[in-house]
Amino acid sequence: MYDICTIGHITLDKVVTTKSVKHMPGGTSFYFSKAIQQFDINYVLVTALAQSEMDVVNNLSADGITVHTLPSEHSVYFENIYSENQDYREQNVLQKAAPFGISVMPAVDAKIYHIGPLLSDDISVDLIRFLSLKGMISLDIQGLLRSVENKKVIYHDWADKKEALPYVSILKANEHEMEVVTGWSDVQQGARYLADLGVQEVIITLGSRGSLIFKDGLFHEIPAYKPSAIVDATGCGDTYMAGYLTKKIKGGDIQESGEYGAAMATLNIESSGPFSGNAATVQEVLTNGVAEKYNVLQIGL
């Protein structure tokens, strides 16, 4: 029995910032796995990519990560373009990979299945329902709101949300994704809408303003910690969730888990590439970092 199993594609990423252009592996499954490998968690990754990118899987395995790799003719190829405001990005998709389904899933038992789709047809409702019978479902909703038209990522509502969300225990979305799937720009109203559809814990990330977590009728305000420098925001949401679920699986409450995830995201944004810190550096941020907690009244909640 694993503590956490992540399911998602590893991508080829072209990351364009105002300071550099870099090519690197990416995707929820990659950034989450690289972050969680630093901690004492019984963890497994289920991914799919082309044979030409197997070096990425081999490197993860060499780092001690257990990986089940499903065959795919192509790997997902993303282009992420950031302006000075790292809370937002433009995305292009140059290649797609084979979707995940029940018939191809390896026999993996886990307490939490963290599902990280990158595009709307990556994960089926049937797979979410099937995995919910085996463990708790944690879902990063972003990919289910993305389709590709002329290589551009187009955001749209998730048609299957009312059927699927009753099986989801933890859902993570940023402000924009929340508005797309709920129709609400008000963060509290959006979180309540998702909870009314059956989600037990709703996490709304607010970039440099922290995050808001809604559970059992209560809102928990999570601060953002001020980074020493803003270099590259790619993977920050995945790193946040790695910290959140790591702390949660070890018995942390909502506030502790959220702050742990926020501290890890702060360390992630200070350099390019995946999270490279450890428990000591996270604790340093939690102890000495400047927490910038947003005021709900100031943003009209």
Short mmCIF file of C-alpha atoms in Angstrom, two decimals:
data_model
loop_
_atom_site.label_atom_id
_atom_site.label_comp_id
_atom_site.label_asym_id
_atom_site.label_seq_id
_atom_site.Cartn_x
_atom_site.Cartn_y
_atom_site.Cartn_z
CA MET A 1 0.00 0.00 0.00
CA TYR A 2 1.47 3.32 -1.12
CA ASP A 3 0.77 6.59 0.68
CA ILE A 4 0.33 8.54 -2.56
CA CYS A 5 0.04 7.51 -6.21
CA THR A 6 0.23 10.25 -8.84
CA ILE A 7 -1.32 9.63 -12.27
CA GLY A 8 -0.41 11.96 -15.11
CA HIS A 9 1.73 12.52 -18.18
CA ILE A 10 5.32 13.66 -18.12
CA THR A 11 5.69 16.41 -20.73
CA LEU A 12 8.32 18.02 -22.83
CA ASP A 13 8.27 21.67 -21.71
CA LYS A 14 9.58 24.76 -23.41
CA VAL A 15 9.58 27.46 -20.71
CA VAL A 16 9.88 31.03 -21.93
CA THR A 17 10.38 33.81 -19.36
CA THR A 18 11.59 37.36 -19.64
CA LYS A 19 15.02 36.09 -18.55
CA SER A 20 15.49 32.84 -20.47
CA VAL A 21 14.22 30.08 -22.78
CA LYS A 22 14.69 26.55 -21.42
CA HIS A 23 13.70 23.02 -22.45
CA MET A 24 12.95 20.56 -19.66
CA PRO A 25 10.61 17.76 -18.61
CA GLY A 26 7.42 18.90 -16.94
CA GLY A 27 3.80 18.19 -16.13
CA THR A 28 2.02 17.64 -12.83
CA SER A 29 3.42 14.13 -12.48
CA PHE A 30 7.02 15.31 -12.95
CA TYR A 31 6.97 18.35 -10.68
CA PHE A 32 4.95 16.57 -7.99
CA SER A 33 7.29 13.56 -8.06
CA LYS A 34 10.46 15.66 -7.90
CA ALA A 35 9.10 17.58 -4.92
CA ILE A 36 7.84 14.62 -2.94
CA GLN A 37 11.01 12.56 -3.41
CA GLN A 38 12.67 14.72 -0.75
CA PHE A 39 10.33 13.41 1.96
CA ASP A 40 9.68 10.15 3.75
CA ILE A 41 6.60 9.13 1.77
CA ASN A 42 5.82 5.72 0.24
CA TYR A 43 5.18 7.02 -3.27
CA VAL A 44 4.54 5.73 -6.80
CA LEU A 45 4.05 7.43 -10.17
CA VAL A 46 1.93 6.15 -13.06
CA THR A 47 2.75 7.98 -16.27
CA ALA A 48 2.73 7.60 -20.07
CA LEU A 49 5.22 8.94 -22.59
CA ALA A 50 7.00 8.05 -25.80
CA GLN A 51 10.00 5.74 -25.81
CA SER A 52 12.17 8.67 -26.95
CA GLU A 53 11.66 10.36 -23.56
CA MET A 54 12.33 7.31 -21.37
CA ASP A 55 15.50 8.95 -20.06
CA VAL A 56 13.26 11.14 -17.90
CA VAL A 57 11.69 8.06 -16.31
CA ASN A 58 15.09 6.45 -15.89
CA ASN A 59 16.33 9.55 -14.07
CA LEU A 60 13.31 9.53 -11.75
CA SER A 61 13.91 5.85 -11.02
CA ALA A 62 17.58 6.59 -10.30
CA ASP A 63 16.38 9.17 -7.75
CA GLY A 64 14.49 6.40 -5.94
CA ILE A 65 11.00 7.05 -7.36
CA THR A 66 8.92 4.00 -8.25
CA VAL A 67 7.47 4.54 -11.75
CA HIS A 68 4.97 2.54 -13.80
CA THR A 69 5.27 3.68 -17.42
CA LEU A 70 2.46 3.09 -19.90
CA PRO A 71 3.26 3.10 -23.63
CA SER A 72 2.38 6.08 -25.82
CA GLU A 73 3.28 6.91 -29.40
CA HIS A 74 3.95 10.53 -28.44
CA SER A 75 4.77 12.54 -25.32
CA VAL A 76 2.87 15.71 -24.43
CA TYR A 77 4.80 18.78 -25.62
CA PHE A 78 3.92 22.09 -23.91
CA GLU A 79 5.18 25.61 -24.50
CA ASN A 80 4.74 27.88 -21.44
CA ILE A 81 5.29 31.61 -21.99
CA TYR A 82 5.47 33.89 -18.94
CA SER A 83 5.46 37.70 -18.78
CA GLU A 84 6.83 39.67 -15.82
CA ASN A 85 3.66 38.69 -13.92
CA GLN A 86 4.40 35.05 -13.12
CA ASP A 87 0.83 34.41 -11.93
CA TYR A 88 -0.25 34.07 -15.58
CA ARG A 89 1.07 32.26 -18.67
CA GLU A 90 0.30 31.56 -22.33
CA GLN A 91 0.30 27.89 -23.32
CA ASN A 92 0.68 26.04 -26.59
CA VAL A 93 0.51 22.25 -27.14
CA LEU A 94 2.62 20.79 -29.91
CA GLN A 95 1.99 17.05 -29.19
CA LYS A 96 -0.48 14.88 -27.23
CA ALA A 97 0.01 11.51 -25.51
CA ALA A 98 -2.25 8.48 -25.03
CA PRO A 99 -4.98 8.89 -22.36
CA PHE A 100 -5.23 6.91 -19.12
CA GLY A 101 -7.98 4.32 -18.66
CA ILE A 102 -9.00 1.52 -16.33
CA SER A 103 -7.86 -1.19 -18.76
CA VAL A 104 -4.24 0.03 -18.81
CA MET A 105 -3.86 0.93 -15.13
CA PRO A 106 -1.33 -1.15 -13.19
CA ALA A 107 -2.44 -2.85 -9.98
CA VAL A 108 -1.45 -0.07 -7.57
CA ASP A 109 -3.11 0.44 -4.17
CA ALA A 110 -2.72 3.82 -2.47
CA LYS A 111 -4.26 5.86 0.33
CA ILE A 112 -4.41 8.93 -1.95
CA TYR A 113 -4.55 8.99 -5.75
CA HIS A 114 -3.38 12.40 -6.96
CA ILE A 115 -4.68 12.84 -10.51
CA GLY A 116 -2.95 15.44 -12.67
CA PRO A 117 -4.50 15.57 -16.15
CA LEU A 118 -2.94 18.02 -18.58
CA LEU A 119 -5.67 17.97 -21.25
CA SER A 120 -9.42 17.34 -21.14
CA ASP A 121 -9.28 13.80 -22.57
CA ASP A 122 -6.44 12.51 -20.36
CA ILE A 123 -8.62 11.05 -17.59
CA SER A 124 -12.12 9.55 -17.81
CA VAL A 125 -14.89 9.76 -15.22
CA ASP A 126 -14.87 5.96 -15.14
CA LEU A 127 -11.23 5.98 -14.01
CA ILE A 128 -11.93 8.55 -11.28
CA ARG A 129 -14.86 6.46 -10.04
CA PHE A 130 -12.81 3.25 -10.17
CA LEU A 131 -9.92 4.75 -8.18
CA SER A 132 -12.27 6.30 -5.60
CA LEU A 133 -13.25 2.76 -4.57
CA LYS A 134 -9.60 2.08 -3.72
CA GLY A 135 -8.51 5.31 -2.02
CA MET A 136 -9.00 9.05 -1.62
CA ILE A 137 -9.03 11.11 -4.87
CA SER A 138 -7.02 14.33 -5.08
CA LEU A 139 -7.61 16.15 -8.38
CA ASP A 140 -5.79 19.05 -9.99
CA ILE A 141 -8.60 20.24 -12.24
CA GLN A 142 -6.59 22.38 -14.65
CA GLY A 143 -6.12 19.84 -17.44
CA LEU A 144 -9.80 18.90 -17.56
CA LEU A 145 -10.56 22.49 -18.57
CA ARG A 146 -8.07 22.51 -21.46
CA SER A 147 -8.61 21.63 -25.07
CA VAL A 148 -6.27 22.29 -27.98
CA GLU A 149 -7.29 24.30 -31.05
CA ASN A 150 -4.61 25.11 -33.61
CA LYS A 151 -2.00 24.26 -30.97
CA LYS A 152 -3.42 26.88 -28.58
CA VAL A 153 -4.78 25.89 -25.17
CA ILE A 154 -8.45 26.85 -24.93
CA TYR A 155 -10.13 26.86 -21.51
CA HIS A 156 -13.73 25.67 -21.16
CA ASP A 157 -16.05 24.23 -18.53
CA TRP A 158 -15.71 20.55 -17.61
CA ALA A 159 -18.75 18.82 -19.08
CA ASP A 160 -18.54 15.84 -16.70
CA LYS A 161 -18.05 17.79 -13.47
CA LYS A 162 -21.42 16.94 -11.90
CA GLU A 163 -20.89 13.25 -12.59
CA ALA A 164 -17.24 13.14 -11.45
CA LEU A 165 -16.87 15.56 -8.52
CA PRO A 166 -18.83 13.46 -5.97
CA TYR A 167 -15.91 11.01 -6.17
CA VAL A 168 -13.26 13.70 -5.52
CA SER A 169 -12.15 14.28 -1.93
CA ILE A 170 -9.62 17.07 -2.60
CA LEU A 171 -9.78 19.46 -5.54
CA LYS A 172 -7.17 22.08 -6.43
CA ALA A 173 -7.82 24.96 -8.85
CA ASN A 174 -6.41 28.44 -9.36
CA GLU A 175 -8.67 31.49 -9.55
CA HIS A 176 -9.06 31.39 -13.32
CA GLU A 177 -9.80 27.64 -13.39
CA MET A 178 -12.32 28.07 -10.56
CA GLU A 179 -14.16 30.77 -12.52
CA VAL A 180 -14.22 28.63 -15.69
CA VAL A 181 -15.70 25.59 -13.92
CA THR A 182 -18.05 27.41 -11.54
CA GLY A 183 -18.99 30.66 -13.28
CA TRP A 184 -18.07 32.56 -10.11
CA SER A 185 -15.28 35.14 -9.85
CA ASP A 186 -15.92 35.40 -6.10
CA VAL A 187 -13.53 32.87 -4.53
CA GLN A 188 -15.76 31.94 -1.62
CA GLN A 189 -18.80 31.45 -3.85
CA GLY A 190 -16.75 29.36 -6.27
CA ALA A 191 -15.43 27.17 -3.46
CA ARG A 192 -18.93 26.66 -2.07
CA TYR A 193 -20.20 25.72 -5.54
CA LEU A 194 -17.56 22.99 -5.87
CA ALA A 195 -18.29 21.71 -2.36
CA ASP A 196 -22.00 21.55 -3.20
CA LEU A 197 -21.09 19.24 -6.11
CA GLY A 198 -19.54 16.81 -3.62
CA VAL A 199 -15.89 17.85 -3.13
CA GLN A 200 -14.81 17.53 0.51
CA GLU A 201 -11.79 19.86 0.44
CA VAL A 202 -11.62 22.70 -2.08
CA ILE A 203 -8.23 24.40 -2.54
CA ILE A 204 -8.16 27.65 -4.52
CA THR A 205 -4.66 28.98 -5.14
CA LEU A 206 -4.33 32.75 -5.51
CA GLY A 207 -0.75 33.09 -6.74
CA SER A 208 1.15 35.75 -4.85
CA ARG A 209 -1.88 36.25 -2.53
CA GLY A 210 -1.74 32.76 -1.04
CA SER A 211 -4.60 30.27 -1.13
CA LEU A 212 -7.99 29.54 0.35
CA ILE A 213 -9.11 26.09 1.52
CA PHE A 214 -12.79 25.27 2.16
CA LYS A 215 -13.84 22.22 4.17
CA ASP A 216 -16.83 21.40 6.36
CA GLY A 217 -18.28 24.88 5.90
CA LEU A 218 -15.10 26.65 7.07
CA PHE A 219 -12.61 28.76 5.09
CA HIS A 220 -8.90 28.56 5.90
CA GLU A 221 -6.70 31.42 4.71
CA ILE A 222 -3.21 30.24 3.72
CA PRO A 223 -0.47 32.88 3.34
CA ALA A 224 2.01 33.19 0.51
CA TYR A 225 5.61 33.46 1.71
CA LYS A 226 7.67 36.19 0.12
CA PRO A 227 10.36 34.65 -2.15
CA SER A 228 13.92 35.95 -2.23
CA ALA A 229 13.55 36.19 -6.03
CA ILE A 230 10.91 35.35 -8.64
CA VAL A 231 12.57 33.23 -11.31
CA ASP A 232 10.11 30.65 -12.70
CA ALA A 233 6.58 29.80 -11.54
CA THR A 234 6.33 26.57 -13.56
CA GLY A 235 5.38 23.69 -11.28
CA CYS A 236 4.53 25.84 -8.26
CA GLY A 237 0.96 24.52 -8.05
CA ASP A 238 2.21 20.93 -8.26
CA THR A 239 4.84 21.62 -5.61
CA TYR A 240 2.18 23.19 -3.37
CA MET A 241 0.08 20.02 -3.66
CA ALA A 242 3.09 17.79 -2.96
CA GLY A 243 3.63 19.71 0.27
CA TYR A 244 -0.06 19.75 1.14
CA LEU A 245 -0.56 16.01 0.67
CA THR A 246 2.77 15.15 2.31
CA LYS A 247 1.78 17.03 5.46
CA LYS A 248 -1.78 15.67 5.31
CA ILE A 249 -0.68 12.03 5.03
CA LYS A 250 1.48 12.60 8.13
CA GLY A 251 -1.52 13.86 10.10
CA GLY A 252 -1.33 17.60 9.55
CA ASP A 253 -4.52 19.67 9.72
CA ILE A 254 -5.79 21.97 6.96
CA GLN A 255 -3.84 25.05 8.07
CA GLU A 256 -0.57 23.17 8.66
CA SER A 257 -0.83 21.33 5.36
CA GLY A 258 -1.66 24.48 3.41
CA GLU A 259 1.22 26.44 4.93
CA TYR A 260 3.62 23.58 4.24
CA GLY A 261 2.55 23.54 0.60
CA ALA A 262 2.87 27.33 0.39
CA ALA A 263 6.41 27.24 1.80
CA MET A 264 7.43 24.62 -0.77
CA ALA A 265 5.90 26.68 -3.60
CA THR A 266 7.91 29.70 -2.45
CA LEU A 267 11.14 27.74 -2.64
CA ASN A 268 10.12 26.44 -6.08
CA ILE A 269 9.58 29.90 -7.59
CA GLU A 270 13.04 31.07 -6.51
CA SER A 271 14.78 28.97 -9.18
CA SER A 272 14.12 27.36 -12.54
CA GLY A 273 13.16 23.71 -12.68
CA PRO A 274 11.54 21.43 -10.08
CA PHE A 275 11.66 21.80 -6.30
CA SER A 276 15.11 21.00 -4.96
CA GLY A 277 14.71 21.81 -1.27
CA ASN A 278 14.14 19.49 1.66
CA ALA A 279 12.40 19.39 5.02
CA ALA A 280 15.00 21.71 6.58
CA THR A 281 14.64 24.43 3.94
CA VAL A 282 10.85 24.23 4.11
CA GLN A 283 10.97 24.62 7.89
CA GLU A 284 13.23 27.65 7.49
CA VAL A 285 10.62 29.35 5.31
CA LEU A 286 7.88 28.46 7.80
CA THR A 287 9.94 29.80 10.70
CA ASN A 288 11.63 32.84 9.20
CA GLY A 289 9.76 33.61 5.98
CA VAL A 290 7.58 36.67 5.54
CA ALA A 291 3.99 35.48 5.31
CA GLU A 292 1.80 37.71 3.19
CA LYS A 293 -1.72 36.69 4.14
CA TYR A 294 -4.37 38.35 1.99
CA ASN A 295 -7.32 40.18 3.53
CA VAL A 296 -10.61 38.66 2.37
CA LEU A 297 -12.39 41.99 2.67
CA GLN A 298 -9.88 43.68 0.39
CA ILE A 299 -10.64 41.28 -2.48
CA GLY A 300 -14.39 41.39 -2.06
CA LEU A 301 -15.07 38.00 -0.60
#
